[in-house]
PDB file of C-alpha atoms in Angstrom:
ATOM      1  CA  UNK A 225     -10.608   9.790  -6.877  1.00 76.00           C
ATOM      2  CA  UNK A 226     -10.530   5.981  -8.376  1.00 84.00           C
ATOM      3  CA  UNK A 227     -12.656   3.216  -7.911  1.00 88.00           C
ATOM      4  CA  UNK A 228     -11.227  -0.257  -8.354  1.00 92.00           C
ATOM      5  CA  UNK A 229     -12.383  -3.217  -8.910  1.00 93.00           C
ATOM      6  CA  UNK A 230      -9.982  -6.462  -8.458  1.00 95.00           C
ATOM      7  CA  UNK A 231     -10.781  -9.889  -9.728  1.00 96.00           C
ATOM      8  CA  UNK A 232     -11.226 -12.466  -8.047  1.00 96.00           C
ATOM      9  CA  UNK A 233     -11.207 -11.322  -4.306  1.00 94.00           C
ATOM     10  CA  UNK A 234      -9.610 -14.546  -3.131  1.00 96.00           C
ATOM     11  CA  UNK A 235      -8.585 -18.111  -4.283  1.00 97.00           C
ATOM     12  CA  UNK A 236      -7.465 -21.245  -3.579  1.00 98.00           C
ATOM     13  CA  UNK A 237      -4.975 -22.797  -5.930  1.00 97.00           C
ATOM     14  CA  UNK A 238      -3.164 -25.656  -6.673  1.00 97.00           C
ATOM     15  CA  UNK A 239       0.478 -25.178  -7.152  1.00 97.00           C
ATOM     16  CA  UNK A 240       1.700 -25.636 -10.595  1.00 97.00           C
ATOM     17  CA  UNK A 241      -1.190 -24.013 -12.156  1.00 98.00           C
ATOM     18  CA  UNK A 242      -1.353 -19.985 -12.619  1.00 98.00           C
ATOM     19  CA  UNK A 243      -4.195 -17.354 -11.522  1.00 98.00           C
ATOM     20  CA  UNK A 244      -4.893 -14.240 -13.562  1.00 98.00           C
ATOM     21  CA  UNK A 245      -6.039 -11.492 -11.366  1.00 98.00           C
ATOM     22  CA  UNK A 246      -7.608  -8.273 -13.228  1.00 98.00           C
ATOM     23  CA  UNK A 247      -7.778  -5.205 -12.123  1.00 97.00           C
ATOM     24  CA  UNK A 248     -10.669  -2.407 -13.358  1.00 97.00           C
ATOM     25  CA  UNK A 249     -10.690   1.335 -12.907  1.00 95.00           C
ATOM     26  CA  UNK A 250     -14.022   3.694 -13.380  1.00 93.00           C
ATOM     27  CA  UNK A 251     -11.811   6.289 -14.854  1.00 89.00           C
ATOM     28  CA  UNK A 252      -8.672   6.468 -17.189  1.00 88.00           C
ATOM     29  CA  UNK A 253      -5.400   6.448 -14.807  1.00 88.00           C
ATOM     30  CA  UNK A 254      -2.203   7.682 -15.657  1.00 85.00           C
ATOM     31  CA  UNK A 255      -0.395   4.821 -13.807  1.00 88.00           C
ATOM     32  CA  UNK A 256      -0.927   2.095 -12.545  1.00 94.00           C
ATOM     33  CA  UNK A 257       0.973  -0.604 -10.036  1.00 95.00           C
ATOM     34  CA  UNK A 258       0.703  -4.424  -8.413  1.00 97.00           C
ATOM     35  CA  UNK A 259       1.688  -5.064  -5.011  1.00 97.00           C
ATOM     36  CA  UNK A 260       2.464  -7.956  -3.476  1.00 96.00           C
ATOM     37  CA  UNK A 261       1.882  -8.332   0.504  1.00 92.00           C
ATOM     38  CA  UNK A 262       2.590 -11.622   2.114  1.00 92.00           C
ATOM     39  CA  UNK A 263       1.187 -13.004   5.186  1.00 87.00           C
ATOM     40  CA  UNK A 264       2.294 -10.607   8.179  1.00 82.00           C
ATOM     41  CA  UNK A 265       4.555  -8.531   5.827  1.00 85.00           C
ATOM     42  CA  UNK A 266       4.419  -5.193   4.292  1.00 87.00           C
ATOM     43  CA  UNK A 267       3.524  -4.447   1.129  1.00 92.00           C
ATOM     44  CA  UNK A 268       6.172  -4.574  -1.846  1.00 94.00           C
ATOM     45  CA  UNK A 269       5.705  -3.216  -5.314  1.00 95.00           C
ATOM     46  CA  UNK A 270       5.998  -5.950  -8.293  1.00 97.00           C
ATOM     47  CA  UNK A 271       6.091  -3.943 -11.061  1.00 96.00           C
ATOM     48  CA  UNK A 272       4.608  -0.625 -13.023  1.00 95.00           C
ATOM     49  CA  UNK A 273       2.012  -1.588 -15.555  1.00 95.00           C
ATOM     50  CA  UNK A 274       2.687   0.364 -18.602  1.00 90.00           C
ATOM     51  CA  UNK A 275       0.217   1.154 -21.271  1.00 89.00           C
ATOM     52  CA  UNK A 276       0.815  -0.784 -24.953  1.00 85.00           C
ATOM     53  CA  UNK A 277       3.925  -2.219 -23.584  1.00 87.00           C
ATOM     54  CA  UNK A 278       5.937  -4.354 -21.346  1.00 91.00           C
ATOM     55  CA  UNK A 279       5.746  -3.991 -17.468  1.00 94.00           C
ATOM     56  CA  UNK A 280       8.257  -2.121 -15.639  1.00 95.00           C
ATOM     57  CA  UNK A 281       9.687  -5.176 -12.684  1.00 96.00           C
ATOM     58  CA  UNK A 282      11.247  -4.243  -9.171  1.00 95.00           C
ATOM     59  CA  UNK A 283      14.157  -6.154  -8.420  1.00 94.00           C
ATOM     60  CA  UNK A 284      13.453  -9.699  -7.479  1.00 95.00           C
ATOM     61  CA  UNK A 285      10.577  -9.945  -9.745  1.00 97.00           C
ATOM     62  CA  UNK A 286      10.496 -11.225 -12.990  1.00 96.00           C
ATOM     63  CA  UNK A 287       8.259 -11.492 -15.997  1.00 97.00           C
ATOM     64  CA  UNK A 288       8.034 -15.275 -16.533  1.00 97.00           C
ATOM     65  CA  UNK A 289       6.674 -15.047 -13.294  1.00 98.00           C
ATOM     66  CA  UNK A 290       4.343 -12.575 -12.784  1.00 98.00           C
ATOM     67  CA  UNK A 291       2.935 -11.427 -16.575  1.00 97.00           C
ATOM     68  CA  UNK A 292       1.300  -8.201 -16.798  1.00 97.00           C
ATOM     69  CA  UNK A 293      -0.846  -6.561 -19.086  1.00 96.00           C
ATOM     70  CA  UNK A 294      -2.167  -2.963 -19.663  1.00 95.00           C
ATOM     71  CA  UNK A 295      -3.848  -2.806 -23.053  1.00 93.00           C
ATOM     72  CA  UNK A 296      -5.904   0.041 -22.015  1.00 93.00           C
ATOM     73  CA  UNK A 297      -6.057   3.208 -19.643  1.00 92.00           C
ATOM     74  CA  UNK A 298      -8.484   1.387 -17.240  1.00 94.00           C
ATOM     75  CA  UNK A 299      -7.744  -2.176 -16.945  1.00 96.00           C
ATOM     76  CA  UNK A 300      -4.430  -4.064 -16.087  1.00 97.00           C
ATOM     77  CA  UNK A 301      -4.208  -8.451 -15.254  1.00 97.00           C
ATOM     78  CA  UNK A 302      -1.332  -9.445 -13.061  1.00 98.00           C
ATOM     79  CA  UNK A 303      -0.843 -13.618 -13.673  1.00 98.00           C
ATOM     80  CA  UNK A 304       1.276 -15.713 -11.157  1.00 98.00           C
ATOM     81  CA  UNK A 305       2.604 -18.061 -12.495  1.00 98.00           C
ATOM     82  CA  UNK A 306       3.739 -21.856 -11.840  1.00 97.00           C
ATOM     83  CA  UNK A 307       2.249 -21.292  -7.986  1.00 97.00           C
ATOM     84  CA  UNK A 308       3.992 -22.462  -5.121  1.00 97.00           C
ATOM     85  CA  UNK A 309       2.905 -22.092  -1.102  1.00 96.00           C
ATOM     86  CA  UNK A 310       5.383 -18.772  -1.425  1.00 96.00           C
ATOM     87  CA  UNK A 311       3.212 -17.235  -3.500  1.00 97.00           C
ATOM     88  CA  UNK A 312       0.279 -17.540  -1.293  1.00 97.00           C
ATOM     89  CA  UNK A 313      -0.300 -13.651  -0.640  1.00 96.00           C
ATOM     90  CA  UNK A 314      -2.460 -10.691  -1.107  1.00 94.00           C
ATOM     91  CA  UNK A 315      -1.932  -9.315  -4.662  1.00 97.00           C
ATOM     92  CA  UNK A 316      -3.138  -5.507  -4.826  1.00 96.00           C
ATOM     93  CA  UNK A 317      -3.658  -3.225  -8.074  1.00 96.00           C
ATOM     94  CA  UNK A 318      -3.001   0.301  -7.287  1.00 95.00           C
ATOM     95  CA  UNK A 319      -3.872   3.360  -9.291  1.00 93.00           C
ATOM     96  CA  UNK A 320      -2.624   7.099  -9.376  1.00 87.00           C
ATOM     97  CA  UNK A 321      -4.265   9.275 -11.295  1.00 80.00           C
ATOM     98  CA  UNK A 322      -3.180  12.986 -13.116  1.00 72.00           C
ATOM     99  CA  UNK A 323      -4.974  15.193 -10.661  1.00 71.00           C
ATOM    100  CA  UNK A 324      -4.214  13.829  -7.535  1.00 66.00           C
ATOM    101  CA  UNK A 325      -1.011  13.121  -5.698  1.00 67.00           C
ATOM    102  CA  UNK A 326      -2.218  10.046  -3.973  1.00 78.00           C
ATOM    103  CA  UNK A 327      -2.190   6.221  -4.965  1.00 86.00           C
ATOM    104  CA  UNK A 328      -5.236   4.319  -4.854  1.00 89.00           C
ATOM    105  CA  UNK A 329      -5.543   0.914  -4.006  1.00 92.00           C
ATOM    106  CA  UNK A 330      -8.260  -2.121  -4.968  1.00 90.00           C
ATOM    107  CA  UNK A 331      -9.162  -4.121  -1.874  1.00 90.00           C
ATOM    108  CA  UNK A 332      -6.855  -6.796  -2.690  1.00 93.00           C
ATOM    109  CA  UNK A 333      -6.711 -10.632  -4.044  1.00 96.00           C
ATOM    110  CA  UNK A 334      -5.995 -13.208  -1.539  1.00 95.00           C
ATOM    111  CA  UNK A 335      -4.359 -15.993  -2.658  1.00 97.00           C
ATOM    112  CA  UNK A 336      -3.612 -18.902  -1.073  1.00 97.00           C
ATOM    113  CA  UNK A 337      -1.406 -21.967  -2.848  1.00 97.00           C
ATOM    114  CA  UNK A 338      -1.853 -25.413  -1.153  1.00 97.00           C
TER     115      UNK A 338
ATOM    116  CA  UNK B 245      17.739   3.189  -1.758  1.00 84.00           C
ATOM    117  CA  UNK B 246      15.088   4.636  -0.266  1.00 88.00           C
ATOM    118  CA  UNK B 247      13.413   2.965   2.798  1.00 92.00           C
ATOM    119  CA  UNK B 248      10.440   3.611   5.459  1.00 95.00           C
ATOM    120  CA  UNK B 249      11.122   1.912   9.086  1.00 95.00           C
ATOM    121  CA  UNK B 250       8.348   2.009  11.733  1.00 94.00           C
ATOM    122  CA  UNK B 251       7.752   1.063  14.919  1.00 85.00           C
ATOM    123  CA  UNK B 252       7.067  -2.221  15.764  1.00 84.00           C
ATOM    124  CA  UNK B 253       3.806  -3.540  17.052  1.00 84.00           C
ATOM    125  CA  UNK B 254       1.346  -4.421  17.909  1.00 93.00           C
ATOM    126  CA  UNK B 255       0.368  -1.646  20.105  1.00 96.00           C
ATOM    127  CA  UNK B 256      -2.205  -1.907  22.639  1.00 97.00           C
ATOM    128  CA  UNK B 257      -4.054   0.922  24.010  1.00 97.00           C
ATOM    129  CA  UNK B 258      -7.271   1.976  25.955  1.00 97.00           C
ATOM    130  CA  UNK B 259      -9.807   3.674  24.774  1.00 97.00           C
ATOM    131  CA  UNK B 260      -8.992   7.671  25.048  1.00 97.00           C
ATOM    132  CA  UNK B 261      -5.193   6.812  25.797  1.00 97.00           C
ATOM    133  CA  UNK B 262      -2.816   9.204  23.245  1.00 97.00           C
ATOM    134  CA  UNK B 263      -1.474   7.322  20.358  1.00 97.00           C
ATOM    135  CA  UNK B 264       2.080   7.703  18.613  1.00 97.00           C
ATOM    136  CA  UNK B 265       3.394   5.669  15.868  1.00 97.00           C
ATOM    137  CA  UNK B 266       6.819   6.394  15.133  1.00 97.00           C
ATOM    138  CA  UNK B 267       8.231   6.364  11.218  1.00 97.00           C
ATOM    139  CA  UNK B 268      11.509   7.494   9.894  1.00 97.00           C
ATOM    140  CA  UNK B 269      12.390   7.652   6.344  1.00 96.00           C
ATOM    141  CA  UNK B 270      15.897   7.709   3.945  1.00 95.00           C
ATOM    142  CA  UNK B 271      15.531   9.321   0.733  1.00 92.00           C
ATOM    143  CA  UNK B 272      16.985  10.970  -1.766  1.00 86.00           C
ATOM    144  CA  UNK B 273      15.379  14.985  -2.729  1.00 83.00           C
ATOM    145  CA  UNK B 274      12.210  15.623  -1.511  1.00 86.00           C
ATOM    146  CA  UNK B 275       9.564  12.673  -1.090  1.00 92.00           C
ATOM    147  CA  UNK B 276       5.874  12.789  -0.689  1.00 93.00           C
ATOM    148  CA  UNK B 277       4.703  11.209   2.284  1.00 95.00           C
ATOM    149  CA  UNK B 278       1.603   8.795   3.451  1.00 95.00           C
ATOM    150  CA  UNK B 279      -0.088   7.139   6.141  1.00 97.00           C
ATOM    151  CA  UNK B 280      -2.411   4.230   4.875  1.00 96.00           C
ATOM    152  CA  UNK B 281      -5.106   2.619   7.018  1.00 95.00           C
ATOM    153  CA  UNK B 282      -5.960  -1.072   6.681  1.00 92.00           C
ATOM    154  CA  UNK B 283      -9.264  -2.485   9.055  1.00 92.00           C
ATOM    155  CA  UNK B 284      -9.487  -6.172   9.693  1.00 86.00           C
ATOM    156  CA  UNK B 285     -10.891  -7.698   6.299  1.00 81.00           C
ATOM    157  CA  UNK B 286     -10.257  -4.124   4.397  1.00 83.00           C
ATOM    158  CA  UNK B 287      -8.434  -2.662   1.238  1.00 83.00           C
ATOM    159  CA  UNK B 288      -5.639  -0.020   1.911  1.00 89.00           C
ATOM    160  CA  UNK B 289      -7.294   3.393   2.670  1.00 91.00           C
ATOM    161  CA  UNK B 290      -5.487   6.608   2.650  1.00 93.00           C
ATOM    162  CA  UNK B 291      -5.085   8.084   5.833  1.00 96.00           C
ATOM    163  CA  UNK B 292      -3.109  11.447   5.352  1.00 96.00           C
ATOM    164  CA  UNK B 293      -0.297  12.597   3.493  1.00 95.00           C
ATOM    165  CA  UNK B 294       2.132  15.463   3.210  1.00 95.00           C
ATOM    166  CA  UNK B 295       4.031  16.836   0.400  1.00 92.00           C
ATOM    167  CA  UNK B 296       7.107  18.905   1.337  1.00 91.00           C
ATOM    168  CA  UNK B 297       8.644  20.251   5.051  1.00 93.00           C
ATOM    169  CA  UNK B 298       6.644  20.783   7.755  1.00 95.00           C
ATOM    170  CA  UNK B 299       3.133  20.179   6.117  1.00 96.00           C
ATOM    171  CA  UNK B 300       0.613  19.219   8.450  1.00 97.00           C
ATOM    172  CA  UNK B 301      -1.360  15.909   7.095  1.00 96.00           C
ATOM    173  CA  UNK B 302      -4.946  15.246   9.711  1.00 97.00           C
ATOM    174  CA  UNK B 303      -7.992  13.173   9.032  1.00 96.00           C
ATOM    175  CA  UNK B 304     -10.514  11.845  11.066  1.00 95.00           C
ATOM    176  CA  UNK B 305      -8.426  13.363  14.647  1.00 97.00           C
ATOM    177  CA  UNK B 306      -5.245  11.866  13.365  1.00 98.00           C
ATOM    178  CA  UNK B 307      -2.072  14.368  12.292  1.00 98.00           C
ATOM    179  CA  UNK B 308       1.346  13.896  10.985  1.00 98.00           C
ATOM    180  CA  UNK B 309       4.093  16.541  10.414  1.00 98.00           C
ATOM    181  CA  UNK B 310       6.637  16.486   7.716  1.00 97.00           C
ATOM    182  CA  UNK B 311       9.567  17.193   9.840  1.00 96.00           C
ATOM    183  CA  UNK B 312      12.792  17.153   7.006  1.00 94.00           C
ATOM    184  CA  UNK B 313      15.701  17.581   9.761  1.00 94.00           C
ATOM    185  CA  UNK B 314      14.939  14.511  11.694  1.00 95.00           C
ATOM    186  CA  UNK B 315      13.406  12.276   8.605  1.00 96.00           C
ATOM    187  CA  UNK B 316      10.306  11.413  10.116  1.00 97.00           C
ATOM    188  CA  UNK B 317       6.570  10.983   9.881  1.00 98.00           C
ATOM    189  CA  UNK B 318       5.216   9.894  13.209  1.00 98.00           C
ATOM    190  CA  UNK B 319       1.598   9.201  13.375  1.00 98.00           C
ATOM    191  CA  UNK B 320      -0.311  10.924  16.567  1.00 98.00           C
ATOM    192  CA  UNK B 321      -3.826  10.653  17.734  1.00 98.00           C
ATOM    193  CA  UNK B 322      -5.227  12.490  21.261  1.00 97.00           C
ATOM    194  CA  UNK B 323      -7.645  10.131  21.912  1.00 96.00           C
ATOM    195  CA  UNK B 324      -8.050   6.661  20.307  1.00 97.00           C
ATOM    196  CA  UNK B 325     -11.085   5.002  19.945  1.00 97.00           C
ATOM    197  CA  UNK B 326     -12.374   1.217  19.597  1.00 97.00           C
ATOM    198  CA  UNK B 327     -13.032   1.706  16.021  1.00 96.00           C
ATOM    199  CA  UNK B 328      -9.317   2.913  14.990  1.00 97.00           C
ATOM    200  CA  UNK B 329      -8.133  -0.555  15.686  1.00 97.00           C
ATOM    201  CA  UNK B 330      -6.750  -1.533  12.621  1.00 96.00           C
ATOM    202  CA  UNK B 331      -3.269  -1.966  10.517  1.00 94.00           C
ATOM    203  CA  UNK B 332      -0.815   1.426  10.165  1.00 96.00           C
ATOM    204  CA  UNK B 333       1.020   1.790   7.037  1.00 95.00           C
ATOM    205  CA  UNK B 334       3.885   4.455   6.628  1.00 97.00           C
ATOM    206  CA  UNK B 335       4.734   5.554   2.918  1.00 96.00           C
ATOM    207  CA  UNK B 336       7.097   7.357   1.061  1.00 94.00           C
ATOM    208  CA  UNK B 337       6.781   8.266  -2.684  1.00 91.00           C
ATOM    209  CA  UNK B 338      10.266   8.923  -4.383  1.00 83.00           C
ATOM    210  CA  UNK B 339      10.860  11.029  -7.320  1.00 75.00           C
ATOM    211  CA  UNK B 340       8.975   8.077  -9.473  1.00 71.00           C
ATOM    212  CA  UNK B 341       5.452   9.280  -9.071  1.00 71.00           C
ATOM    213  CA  UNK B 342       3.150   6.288  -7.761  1.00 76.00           C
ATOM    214  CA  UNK B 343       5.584   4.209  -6.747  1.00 87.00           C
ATOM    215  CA  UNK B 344       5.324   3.718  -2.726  1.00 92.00           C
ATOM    216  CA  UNK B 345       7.714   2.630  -0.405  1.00 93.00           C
ATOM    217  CA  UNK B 346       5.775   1.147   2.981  1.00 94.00           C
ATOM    218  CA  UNK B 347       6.952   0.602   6.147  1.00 95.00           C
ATOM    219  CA  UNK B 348       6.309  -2.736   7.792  1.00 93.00           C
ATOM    220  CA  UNK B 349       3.052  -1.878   9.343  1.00 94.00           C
ATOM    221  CA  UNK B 350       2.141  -1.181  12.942  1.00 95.00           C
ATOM    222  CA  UNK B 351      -0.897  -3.290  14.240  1.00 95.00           C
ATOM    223  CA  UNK B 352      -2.689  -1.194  16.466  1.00 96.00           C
ATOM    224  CA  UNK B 353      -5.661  -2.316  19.099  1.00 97.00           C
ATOM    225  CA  UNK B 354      -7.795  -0.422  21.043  1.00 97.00           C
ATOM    226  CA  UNK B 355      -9.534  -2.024  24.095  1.00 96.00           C
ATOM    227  CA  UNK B 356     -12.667  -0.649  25.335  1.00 95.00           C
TER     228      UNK B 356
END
């Protein structure tokens, strides 16, 4: 198994500005994911975080938007950027690792935009 | 694409009543499959999974059966209890290993 660690667990934001949200693992992971799931939604994957290089975005989601880095086997930031009230969700990092066939997931950033 | 579709809730049951929550899925080859738990003010907990036709996935007096011909996953527990009140999330994993694909989420409470 994985234990994650997401930072912070929740914030209030003023739109315009941009929140970095980090994401730590206890043991190297092979991949590594963000989700996004908005008030009352499901849960929709942003991107793949890659390891010493660029993300890997879903359609509808865009780098200038939503940076990610991955400069190690443990640790991955997700930043939204330029907030607006639409972005006010719950980010999550998610985790699978090479023995097990499961995902793992950190208990989530709320964010709220006002 | 490939896409998860579950029942709608919320669902409200009595203690002891049976519980089914219904998921279907559309994918391509041969997907992995997941039921994730979320309690009120919770992270996403992994509930059971199955990994190819007809595998059985249980935990904690819940099951789910792969079942290939009809594309679905439904969710069934005998006897539901105050505590199981929570958030349902269906899952499919593709051929891209990690990536899920959720269903909307079935709210489910459970009244003493």
């Amino acid at each position: 198994s994985a234990v994650i660690s997401q930072k912070p667990s929740r914030d209030i934001c003023q739109r315009g500005t941009s929140l970095t949200i980090q994401c730590q693992v206890d043991s190297q992971v092979t991949m590594m994911f963000w989700y996004r799931q908005q008030p009352g939604q499901s849960l929709t994957l942003i991107a793949t975080a890659n390891q010493g290089s660029e993300a890997t975005y879903e359609s509808g989601f865009v780098i200038d938007k939503f940076p990610i880095s991955r400069p190690n086997l443990t640790f991955s930031t997700l930043t939204v950027s330029n907030m607006s009230p639409e972005d006010s969700s719950i980010y999550l990092c998610s985790v699978e690792t090479a023995t097990n066939t499961e995902a793992f997931f950190g208990q989530g950033t709320r964010l709220t935009v006002v | 694409g490939n896409s998860v579709t579950q029942m709608e809730g919320p669902v409200t049951l009595s203690e002891e009543a049976f519980l089914t929550i219904n998921c279907t899925y559309t994918a391509t080859g041969y997907p992995s499959l997941f039921w994730y738990v979320q309690y009120p003010g919770e992270g996403l907990q992994l509930l059971l999974k199955a990994t190819k036709a007809d595998d059985k996935g249980s935990n904690k007096g819940f099951e789910a059966t792969y079942r290939k011909e009809t594309t679905s996953f439904h969710l069934e527990k005998g006897s539901v209890q105050v505590s199981d009140s929570a958030v349902y999330f269906c899952a499919l994993e593709g051929n891209q290993g990690g990536k899920l694909i959720f269903g909307q989420g079935t709210e489910l409470s459970v009244k003493p």
